[in-house]
mmCIF file of C-alpha atoms and ligand atoms in Angstrom:
data_model
loop_
_atom_site.group_PDB
_atom_site.id
_atom_site.type_symbol
_atom_site.label_atom_id
_atom_site.label_comp_id
_atom_site.label_asym_id
_atom_site.label_seq_id
_atom_site.Cartn_x
_atom_site.Cartn_y
_atom_site.Cartn_z
ATOM 1 C CA MET A 722 61.957 24.858 26.644
ATOM 2 C CA GLY A 723 58.940 26.001 24.713
ATOM 3 C CA VAL A 724 60.006 24.552 21.370
ATOM 4 C CA GLY A 725 56.587 22.959 20.816
ATOM 5 C CA VAL A 726 55.524 19.413 20.026
ATOM 6 C CA LEU A 727 56.574 19.414 16.353
ATOM 7 C CA LEU A 728 60.218 20.032 17.212
ATOM 8 C CA ARG A 729 60.314 18.121 20.489
ATOM 9 C CA TYR A 730 58.592 14.951 19.254
ATOM 10 C CA GLY A 731 58.852 15.374 15.477
ATOM 11 C CA GLN A 732 60.459 11.961 14.999
ATOM 12 C CA TYR A 733 57.224 10.323 16.231
ATOM 13 C CA LEU A 734 54.910 12.575 14.196
ATOM 14 C CA PRO A 735 53.855 12.516 10.529
ATOM 15 C CA MET A 736 56.340 15.227 9.562
ATOM 16 C CA THR A 737 58.059 15.749 6.226
ATOM 17 C CA ASP A 738 60.670 18.318 5.197
ATOM 18 C CA ALA A 739 57.803 20.363 3.783
ATOM 19 C CA THR A 740 55.803 20.479 7.039
ATOM 20 C CA PRO A 741 55.949 23.998 8.498
ATOM 21 C CA ARG A 742 57.472 23.971 12.015
ATOM 22 C CA LEU A 743 54.490 25.760 13.486
ATOM 23 C CA THR A 744 54.413 26.410 17.248
ATOM 24 C CA LEU A 745 52.916 28.649 19.897
ATOM 25 C CA GLY A 746 54.942 26.923 22.617
ATOM 26 C CA GLU A 747 52.462 24.094 23.253
ATOM 27 C CA GLY A 748 53.304 21.019 25.326
ATOM 28 C CA GLU A 749 55.802 20.548 28.164
ATOM 29 C CA THR A 750 52.958 21.161 30.585
ATOM 30 C CA PRO A 751 53.543 20.697 34.327
ATOM 31 C CA LEU A 752 53.050 17.329 36.006
ATOM 32 C CA VAL A 753 52.275 18.387 39.570
ATOM 33 C CA ARG A 754 52.250 16.090 42.609
ATOM 34 C CA SER A 755 49.068 16.148 44.654
ATOM 35 C CA LYS A 756 49.220 17.900 48.006
ATOM 36 C CA PHE A 757 45.962 16.716 49.486
ATOM 37 C CA LEU A 758 44.088 14.033 47.560
ATOM 38 C CA GLU A 759 47.027 11.642 47.383
ATOM 39 C CA ARG A 760 47.062 11.351 51.177
ATOM 40 C CA ASP A 761 43.299 11.661 51.575
ATOM 41 C CA LEU A 762 42.585 8.827 49.131
ATOM 42 C CA GLY A 763 45.577 6.712 50.193
ATOM 43 C CA ILE A 764 47.299 6.632 46.802
ATOM 44 C CA LYS A 765 51.019 5.881 46.540
ATOM 45 C CA GLU A 766 51.668 8.640 44.011
ATOM 46 C CA LEU A 767 49.131 11.020 42.465
ATOM 47 C CA TYR A 768 49.970 13.604 39.815
ATOM 48 C CA PHE A 769 47.978 16.128 37.831
ATOM 49 C CA LYS A 770 48.932 16.859 34.216
ATOM 50 C CA LEU A 771 48.070 20.519 33.810
ATOM 51 C CA GLU A 772 46.961 20.748 30.201
ATOM 52 C CA GLY A 773 45.304 24.071 30.955
ATOM 53 C CA CYS A 774 48.836 25.531 30.795
ATOM 54 C CA ASN A 775 48.914 25.155 27.001
ATOM 55 C CA PRO A 776 48.880 28.393 24.941
ATOM 56 C CA THR A 777 45.094 28.509 24.474
ATOM 57 C CA GLY A 778 44.346 26.846 27.804
ATOM 58 C CA SER A 779 43.583 23.248 26.805
ATOM 59 C CA PHE A 780 45.236 20.096 25.440
ATOM 60 C CA LYS A 781 43.634 20.748 22.049
ATOM 61 C CA ASP A 782 46.726 22.790 21.105
ATOM 62 C CA ARG A 783 48.849 19.616 20.852
ATOM 63 C CA GLY A 784 46.662 18.117 18.158
ATOM 64 C CA ILE A 785 45.672 21.304 16.396
ATOM 65 C CA VAL A 786 49.287 22.353 15.828
ATOM 66 C CA VAL A 787 49.907 19.148 13.866
ATOM 67 C CA ALA A 788 46.583 19.314 11.991
ATOM 68 C CA VAL A 789 47.130 22.947 10.980
ATOM 69 C CA ALA A 790 50.742 22.381 9.940
ATOM 70 C CA LYS A 791 49.633 19.453 7.744
ATOM 71 C CA ALA A 792 46.762 21.476 6.270
ATOM 72 C CA LYS A 793 49.216 24.236 5.395
ATOM 73 C CA GLU A 794 51.602 21.703 3.901
ATOM 74 C CA ALA A 795 48.727 20.343 1.775
ATOM 75 C CA GLY A 796 48.210 23.823 0.351
ATOM 76 C CA HIS A 797 44.871 24.542 2.017
ATOM 77 C CA HIS A 798 43.958 28.096 2.999
ATOM 78 C CA THR A 799 41.064 27.378 5.348
ATOM 79 C CA ILE A 800 40.626 25.149 8.391
ATOM 80 C CA LEU A 801 37.250 24.164 9.802
ATOM 81 C CA CYS A 802 35.999 22.590 13.008
ATOM 82 C CA ALA A 803 32.881 21.898 15.026
ATOM 83 C CA SER A 804 33.498 22.598 18.662
ATOM 84 C CA THR A 805 32.177 22.688 22.206
ATOM 85 C CA GLY A 806 34.669 25.567 22.568
ATOM 86 C CA ASN A 807 38.251 24.485 23.131
ATOM 87 C CA THR A 808 38.863 23.080 19.669
ATOM 88 C CA SER A 809 37.633 26.341 18.159
ATOM 89 C CA ALA A 810 39.877 28.406 20.456
ATOM 90 C CA ALA A 811 42.897 26.320 19.471
ATOM 91 C CA ALA A 812 42.024 26.203 15.756
ATOM 92 C CA ALA A 813 41.510 29.969 15.691
ATOM 93 C CA ALA A 814 44.869 30.617 17.363
ATOM 94 C CA TYR A 815 46.928 28.227 15.234
ATOM 95 C CA GLY A 816 45.048 29.291 12.105
ATOM 96 C CA ALA A 817 46.048 32.883 12.851
ATOM 97 C CA ALA A 818 49.651 31.847 13.522
ATOM 98 C CA ALA A 819 49.780 29.929 10.225
ATOM 99 C CA GLY A 820 48.159 32.736 8.242
ATOM 100 C CA MET A 821 45.080 30.676 7.427
ATOM 101 C CA HIS A 822 41.348 31.310 7.601
ATOM 102 C CA CYS A 823 39.492 29.518 10.353
ATOM 103 C CA VAL A 824 35.796 28.651 10.398
ATOM 104 C CA VAL A 825 34.203 27.279 13.554
ATOM 105 C CA LEU A 826 30.744 25.762 14.005
ATOM 106 C CA VAL A 827 29.556 25.941 17.605
ATOM 107 C CA PRO A 828 26.297 24.761 19.206
ATOM 108 C CA LYS A 829 24.321 27.962 19.758
ATOM 109 C CA GLY A 830 24.134 29.023 23.410
ATOM 110 C CA ASN A 831 26.253 26.124 24.599
ATOM 111 C CA VAL A 832 29.806 27.403 24.540
ATOM 112 C CA ALA A 833 31.562 28.779 27.630
ATOM 113 C CA MET A 834 32.260 32.499 27.521
ATOM 114 C CA GLY A 835 36.045 32.253 27.802
ATOM 115 C CA LYS A 836 36.276 29.898 24.830
ATOM 116 C CA MET A 837 33.950 31.969 22.666
ATOM 117 C CA SER A 838 35.914 35.136 23.387
ATOM 118 C CA GLN A 839 39.117 33.378 22.301
ATOM 119 C CA ALA A 840 37.688 32.383 18.913
ATOM 120 C CA ILE A 841 36.500 35.954 18.409
ATOM 121 C CA ALA A 842 39.813 37.486 19.509
ATOM 122 C CA TYR A 843 41.854 35.279 17.166
ATOM 123 C CA GLY A 844 39.627 36.326 14.278
ATOM 124 C CA ALA A 845 37.833 33.103 13.415
ATOM 125 C CA ARG A 846 34.656 33.110 11.378
ATOM 126 C CA ILE A 847 32.077 31.759 13.842
ATOM 127 C CA VAL A 848 28.789 30.161 12.820
ATOM 128 C CA MET A 849 26.377 29.279 15.615
ATOM 129 C CA ILE A 850 24.532 26.068 14.772
ATOM 130 C CA ARG A 851 20.988 25.706 16.047
ATOM 131 C CA GLY A 852 21.641 22.194 17.304
ATOM 132 C CA ASN A 853 24.058 20.280 19.511
ATOM 133 C CA PHE A 854 27.746 19.488 18.996
ATOM 134 C CA ASP A 855 27.077 16.151 17.310
ATOM 135 C CA ARG A 856 24.959 17.877 14.630
ATOM 136 C CA ALA A 857 27.596 20.578 14.132
ATOM 137 C CA LEU A 858 30.247 17.892 13.590
ATOM 138 C CA GLU A 859 28.096 16.120 10.988
ATOM 139 C CA VAL A 860 27.787 19.378 9.060
ATOM 140 C CA ALA A 861 31.517 20.086 9.355
ATOM 141 C CA ARG A 862 32.398 16.633 8.025
ATOM 142 C CA GLY A 863 30.083 17.160 5.072
ATOM 143 C CA LEU A 864 31.595 20.550 4.256
ATOM 144 C CA ALA A 865 35.134 19.192 4.382
ATOM 145 C CA ASP A 866 34.138 16.396 1.979
ATOM 146 C CA GLU A 867 32.748 18.814 -0.579
ATOM 147 C CA TYR A 868 34.979 21.884 -0.330
ATOM 148 C CA PRO A 869 38.768 22.437 -0.241
ATOM 149 C CA ILE A 870 38.820 22.931 3.517
ATOM 150 C CA SER A 871 40.781 21.017 6.174
ATOM 151 C CA LEU A 872 38.678 19.577 8.977
ATOM 152 C CA VAL A 873 40.666 19.794 12.221
ATOM 153 C CA ASN A 874 38.315 17.872 14.525
ATOM 154 C CA SER A 875 39.770 14.774 16.130
ATOM 155 C CA VAL A 876 38.444 12.643 13.245
ATOM 156 C CA ASN A 877 41.545 14.146 11.624
ATOM 157 C CA GLN A 878 44.252 11.616 12.551
ATOM 158 C CA HIS A 879 46.885 14.345 12.801
ATOM 159 C CA ARG A 880 45.024 15.556 15.901
ATOM 160 C CA ILE A 881 45.415 12.175 17.591
ATOM 161 C CA GLU A 882 49.087 12.092 16.601
ATOM 162 C CA GLY A 883 49.775 15.460 18.214
ATOM 163 C CA GLN A 884 47.805 14.684 21.353
ATOM 164 C CA LYS A 885 49.712 11.447 21.996
ATOM 165 C CA THR A 886 52.733 13.602 22.919
ATOM 166 C CA ALA A 887 51.168 14.203 26.340
ATOM 167 C CA ALA A 888 51.609 10.496 27.107
ATOM 168 C CA PHE A 889 55.257 10.755 25.999
ATOM 169 C CA GLU A 890 55.773 13.687 28.366
ATOM 170 C CA ILE A 891 54.332 11.762 31.316
ATOM 171 C CA VAL A 892 56.665 8.809 30.702
ATOM 172 C CA ASP A 893 59.623 11.125 30.117
ATOM 173 C CA ALA A 894 58.870 12.922 33.413
ATOM 174 C CA LEU A 895 58.209 9.856 35.599
ATOM 175 C CA GLY A 896 60.728 7.549 33.920
ATOM 176 C CA ASP A 897 57.918 5.031 33.392
ATOM 177 C CA ALA A 898 54.193 4.974 32.664
ATOM 178 C CA PRO A 899 51.858 5.402 35.663
ATOM 179 C CA ASP A 900 49.749 2.419 36.724
ATOM 180 C CA HIS A 901 46.469 4.255 36.073
ATOM 181 C CA LEU A 902 45.584 7.181 33.838
ATOM 182 C CA TYR A 903 42.379 9.068 34.696
ATOM 183 C CA ILE A 904 40.970 11.125 31.848
ATOM 184 C CA PRO A 905 37.649 12.768 30.913
ATOM 185 C CA VAL A 906 35.944 11.420 27.780
ATOM 186 C CA GLY A 907 33.885 13.499 25.369
ATOM 187 C CA ASN A 908 34.435 12.890 21.682
ATOM 188 C CA ALA A 909 36.983 10.284 22.860
ATOM 189 C CA GLY A 910 39.913 11.513 20.774
ATOM 190 C CA ASN A 911 42.126 12.184 23.769
ATOM 191 C CA ILE A 912 41.816 8.775 25.438
ATOM 192 C CA THR A 913 42.597 7.316 22.003
ATOM 193 C CA ALA A 914 45.650 9.562 21.686
ATOM 194 C CA TYR A 915 47.055 8.769 25.139
ATOM 195 C CA TRP A 916 46.676 5.051 24.515
ATOM 196 C CA ARG A 917 48.511 5.410 21.211
ATOM 197 C CA GLY A 918 51.273 7.371 22.948
ATOM 198 C CA PHE A 919 51.747 4.861 25.759
ATOM 199 C CA THR A 920 51.690 1.826 23.453
ATOM 200 C CA GLU A 921 54.136 3.416 20.998
ATOM 201 C CA TYR A 922 56.521 4.223 23.835
ATOM 202 C CA ARG A 923 56.124 0.683 25.159
ATOM 203 C CA ALA A 924 56.968 -0.729 21.716
ATOM 204 C CA LEU A 925 60.081 1.461 21.688
ATOM 205 C CA GLY A 926 61.105 0.177 25.121
ATOM 206 C CA LYS A 927 60.733 3.585 26.773
ATOM 207 C CA THR A 928 58.290 2.128 29.299
ATOM 208 C CA GLU A 929 57.785 -1.486 30.302
ATOM 209 C CA HIS A 930 54.082 -1.246 30.879
ATOM 210 C CA ALA A 931 51.153 0.904 29.826
ATOM 211 C CA PRO A 932 48.588 2.265 32.272
ATOM 212 C CA ARG A 933 45.031 1.161 32.780
ATOM 213 C CA MET A 934 42.972 3.760 30.946
ATOM 214 C CA MET A 935 40.226 5.059 33.230
ATOM 215 C CA GLY A 936 37.868 7.235 31.187
ATOM 216 C CA TRP A 937 35.010 9.307 32.614
ATOM 217 C CA GLU A 938 31.827 10.509 30.992
ATOM 218 C CA ALA A 939 29.176 12.668 32.630
ATOM 219 C CA GLU A 940 25.989 10.788 33.564
ATOM 220 C CA GLY A 941 23.890 12.899 31.192
ATOM 221 C CA ALA A 942 26.286 12.363 28.289
ATOM 222 C CA ALA A 943 27.487 8.780 28.622
ATOM 223 C CA PRO A 944 27.190 6.964 25.284
ATOM 224 C CA ILE A 945 30.243 4.741 25.749
ATOM 225 C CA ALA A 946 29.571 3.782 29.370
ATOM 226 C CA THR A 947 25.941 2.907 28.585
ATOM 227 C CA GLY A 948 26.571 1.495 25.116
ATOM 228 C CA LYS A 949 24.073 3.708 23.334
ATOM 229 C CA ARG A 950 24.187 7.119 21.764
ATOM 230 C CA VAL A 951 22.557 10.012 23.575
ATOM 231 C CA ASP A 952 20.385 12.308 21.483
ATOM 232 C CA SER A 953 20.269 15.247 23.909
ATOM 233 C CA PRO A 954 23.433 15.096 25.996
ATOM 234 C CA ASN A 955 23.345 17.227 29.113
ATOM 235 C CA THR A 956 25.934 18.078 31.783
ATOM 236 C CA ILE A 957 27.475 21.086 33.469
ATOM 237 C CA ALA A 958 30.779 19.975 31.886
ATOM 238 C CA SER A 959 30.264 21.450 28.411
ATOM 239 C CA ALA A 960 33.540 20.095 26.973
ATOM 240 C CA ILE A 961 32.256 16.522 27.376
ATOM 241 C CA ARG A 962 28.619 17.236 26.471
ATOM 242 C CA ILE A 963 28.743 14.789 23.559
ATOM 243 C CA GLY A 964 26.278 12.048 22.708
ATOM 244 C CA ASN A 965 27.868 10.275 19.742
ATOM 245 C CA PRO A 966 31.666 10.315 20.050
ATOM 246 C CA ALA A 967 33.688 10.256 16.831
ATOM 247 C CA SER A 968 36.379 8.023 18.369
ATOM 248 C CA TRP A 969 33.950 5.673 20.119
ATOM 249 C CA GLN A 970 35.508 2.410 18.899
ATOM 250 C CA SER A 971 39.111 3.392 19.481
ATOM 251 C CA ALA A 972 38.180 4.507 23.016
ATOM 252 C CA GLU A 973 36.688 1.070 23.663
ATOM 253 C CA ARG A 974 39.883 -0.491 22.331
ATOM 254 C CA ALA A 975 41.980 1.670 24.686
ATOM 255 C CA ARG A 976 39.760 0.608 27.572
ATOM 256 C CA ASP A 977 39.808 -3.110 26.720
ATOM 257 C CA GLU A 978 43.460 -3.461 25.706
ATOM 258 C CA SER A 979 44.594 -1.637 28.851
ATOM 259 C CA GLY A 980 42.302 -3.464 31.270
ATOM 260 C CA GLY A 981 40.697 -0.120 32.092
ATOM 261 C CA ASP A 982 37.184 1.216 32.352
ATOM 262 C CA ILE A 983 34.923 3.941 30.973
ATOM 263 C CA ALA A 984 32.297 4.914 33.538
ATOM 264 C CA THR A 985 30.217 7.882 34.660
ATOM 265 C CA VAL A 986 30.117 10.584 37.306
ATOM 266 C CA SER A 987 27.190 12.849 38.145
ATOM 267 C CA ASP A 988 27.304 16.620 37.830
ATOM 268 C CA ASP A 989 27.280 16.843 41.644
ATOM 269 C CA GLU A 990 30.357 14.625 41.800
ATOM 270 C CA ILE A 991 32.041 16.725 39.107
ATOM 271 C CA VAL A 992 31.343 19.935 41.019
ATOM 272 C CA GLU A 993 32.634 18.420 44.257
ATOM 273 C CA ALA A 994 35.935 17.485 42.589
ATOM 274 C CA TYR A 995 36.122 20.863 40.816
ATOM 275 C CA ARG A 996 35.814 22.760 44.092
ATOM 276 C CA LEU A 997 38.180 20.464 45.929
ATOM 277 C CA LEU A 998 40.883 20.785 43.274
ATOM 278 C CA ALA A 999 40.747 24.554 43.554
ATOM 279 C CA ARG A 1000 40.506 24.762 47.334
ATOM 280 C CA ARG A 1001 42.726 21.886 48.480
ATOM 281 C CA GLU A 1002 45.186 21.572 45.603
ATOM 282 C CA GLY A 1003 45.296 25.146 44.291
ATOM 283 C CA ILE A 1004 44.371 23.991 40.777
ATOM 284 C CA PHE A 1005 41.580 25.714 38.855
ATOM 285 C CA CYS A 1006 40.455 23.516 35.965
ATOM 286 C CA GLU A 1007 37.339 23.157 33.860
ATOM 287 C CA PRO A 1008 34.402 21.094 35.111
ATOM 288 C CA ALA A 1009 35.075 18.579 32.301
ATOM 289 C CA SER A 1010 38.632 18.146 33.564
ATOM 290 C CA ALA A 1011 37.407 17.614 37.124
ATOM 291 C CA ALA A 1012 35.275 14.694 35.898
ATOM 292 C CA CYS A 1013 38.301 12.389 35.967
ATOM 293 C CA VAL A 1014 39.180 13.397 39.526
ATOM 294 C CA ALA A 1015 35.545 12.796 40.491
ATOM 295 C CA GLY A 1016 35.954 9.355 38.949
ATOM 296 C CA LEU A 1017 39.105 8.694 40.951
ATOM 297 C CA MET A 1018 37.359 9.698 44.191
ATOM 298 C CA LYS A 1019 34.430 7.457 43.279
ATOM 299 C CA ASN A 1020 36.650 4.456 42.492
ATOM 300 C CA VAL A 1021 38.483 4.764 45.813
ATOM 301 C CA ARG A 1022 35.233 5.194 47.751
ATOM 302 C CA GLN A 1023 33.966 2.035 46.073
ATOM 303 C CA GLY A 1024 37.025 0.139 47.296
ATOM 304 C CA LEU A 1025 39.685 0.400 44.582
ATOM 305 C CA ASP A 1026 43.010 -0.019 46.398
ATOM 306 C CA LEU A 1027 45.649 2.341 45.016
ATOM 307 C CA ARG A 1028 48.104 2.158 47.931
ATOM 308 C CA GLN A 1029 50.733 0.588 45.678
ATOM 309 C CA SER A 1030 49.807 2.535 42.543
ATOM 310 C CA SER A 1031 50.918 5.619 40.684
ATOM 311 C CA VAL A 1032 48.095 7.621 39.157
ATOM 312 C CA VAL A 1033 47.998 10.539 36.729
ATOM 313 C CA CYS A 1034 44.854 12.642 36.269
ATOM 314 C CA VAL A 1035 44.700 14.611 33.018
ATOM 315 C CA LEU A 1036 43.337 18.071 33.798
ATOM 316 C CA THR A 1037 42.401 18.934 30.252
ATOM 317 C CA GLY A 1038 41.495 22.627 30.413
ATOM 318 C CA ASN A 1039 41.940 25.833 32.385
ATOM 319 C CA GLY A 1040 39.238 26.961 34.818
ATOM 320 C CA LEU A 1041 39.271 30.485 33.384
ATOM 321 C CA LYS A 1042 37.609 29.100 30.271
ATOM 322 C CA ASP A 1043 34.276 28.857 32.028
ATOM 323 C CA PRO A 1044 34.104 31.585 34.689
ATOM 324 C CA ASP A 1045 30.292 31.563 34.882
ATOM 325 C CA ILE A 1046 30.367 28.105 36.433
ATOM 326 C CA VAL A 1047 32.223 29.377 39.492
ATOM 327 C CA TYR A 1048 29.329 31.675 40.342
ATOM 328 C CA GLN A 1049 26.804 28.924 39.647
ATOM 329 C CA VAL A 1050 28.386 26.415 41.994
ATOM 330 C CA THR A 1051 29.682 28.544 44.865
ATOM 331 C CA ASN A 1052 27.603 30.857 46.956
ATOM 332 C CA THR A 1053 30.353 32.852 48.551
ATOM 333 C CA PRO A 1054 28.918 36.351 49.069
ATOM 334 C CA LEU A 1055 31.155 39.165 47.874
ATOM 335 C CA GLU A 1056 31.782 41.487 50.801
ATOM 336 C CA GLU A 1057 32.073 45.266 50.698
ATOM 337 C CA ALA A 1058 33.625 47.956 52.855
ATOM 338 C CA THR A 1059 34.400 51.672 52.760
ATOM 339 C CA PRO A 1060 38.043 52.329 51.846
ATOM 340 C CA ASP A 1061 39.517 52.622 55.308
ATOM 341 C CA LEU A 1062 41.557 50.285 57.441
ATOM 342 C CA GLU A 1063 39.152 50.007 60.383
ATOM 343 C CA ALA A 1064 36.191 49.199 58.143
ATOM 344 C CA VAL A 1065 38.006 46.435 56.294
ATOM 345 C CA ALA A 1066 39.430 45.017 59.534
ATOM 346 C CA LYS A 1067 35.889 44.927 60.920
ATOM 347 C CA VAL A 1068 34.488 43.080 57.906
ATOM 348 C CA LEU A 1069 37.299 40.551 58.291
ATOM 349 C CA ASN A 1070 36.765 40.241 62.076
ATOM 350 C CA LEU A 1071 40.469 40.924 62.610
ATOM 351 C CA GLU A 1072 41.936 41.301 66.073
ATOM 352 C CA ARG A 1073 45.219 43.100 66.639
ATOM 353 C CA ALA A 1074 48.067 40.855 67.824
ATOM 354 C CA GLY A 1075 48.308 41.108 71.624
ATOM 355 C CA SER A 1076 45.130 43.166 71.846
ATOM 356 C CA ALA A 1077 43.722 40.872 74.521
ATOM 357 C CA LYS A 1078 46.501 41.880 76.935
ATOM 358 C CA ARG A 1079 45.922 45.585 76.644
HETATM 359 C C1 LIG B 1195 37.918 18.404 24.324
HETATM 360 C C2 LIG B 1195 37.931 18.356 25.795
HETATM 361 C C3 LIG B 1195 37.650 17.184 26.528
HETATM 362 C C4 LIG B 1195 37.236 15.909 25.868
HETATM 363 O O1 LIG B 1195 38.232 15.354 25.055
HETATM 364 P P1 LIG B 1195 37.821 14.320 23.900
HETATM 365 O O2 LIG B 1195 39.060 14.116 23.130
HETATM 366 O O3 LIG B 1195 36.747 14.994 23.119
HETATM 367 O O4 LIG B 1195 37.320 13.100 24.589
HETATM 368 C C5 LIG B 1195 37.746 17.216 27.893
HETATM 369 N N1 LIG B 1195 38.082 18.341 28.550
HETATM 370 C C6 LIG B 1195 38.347 19.487 27.893
HETATM 371 C C7 LIG B 1195 38.696 20.697 28.681
HETATM 372 C C8 LIG B 1195 38.283 19.531 26.504
HETATM 373 O O5 LIG B 1195 38.540 20.676 25.876
#
């Protein structure tokens, strides 16, 4: 337990004897059976892959650990990324663990508080870019071309390699691939990585089939679903607020080769799924993660029959990353009382057991 993806799946990764065996205990995340939605939607088997349980709270750790280890092996001292938040949190953590400098470019004013505080805590050099994520990534790519710095965005193929291990884990846990994989799509590296993982395992005979890849963009940031890039992407789900995905073509290949789909959900649908996951399943994930569950609910409402199907939803990040959103989307008043038993009981409208008889 807790050996990390480089040791656990090293034989499938671009490792050499010189690659440092870096780990913060990433991977081996829980695959939890649904308690409510499975029955409510009439699905044979529904599981949630809890990627928010990774060391920095998102799946980015799986790819970053490989990218940072390879950067270290190449003799670089500095890693660089553009980020909507989770990549920078992961890069900052693994950079610190590897004894490297980390520079992150974030879209000014558009990064969730939890993610920003991680990058600061881990000691990254943070530059706020007065522009959106897509612009920040263009700048980062240019810098990495001209200076001796390793770019650890998912354009770095080591990221995709590391992230494919989540697909391996799902097959290893279920004994086979699920029939459908539901996954949020932003820069589209993760859907690319899962498809690579499932097809590699299929080629090795570890699973007979590969799942249909069901990717979900937010309506206001849906370049792949609509077929054209979005200049000012907008959604409550900041981790998928991306208008020109770096892995656009490989995401389309994953969709087409798997017989899947990449479609959209509205922010209202995302929020509905986000609240339901917390309140009916006991799972607190990011809004971006909830997008794939919103997509599943939408597909079933529109008539997709999953009564004979196994489904895995990839819950990409931890809800604590973006605490402000909870207050934005729920209007539960916080109640107060003086510190005595009677006062609190009164606020709660409690009645003593048997009090009616007395
Ligand atoms: C990065 C991220 C995504 C999007 O993944 P891509 O590989 O960019 O498509 C979704 N959810 C969370 C929480 C993320 O951090």
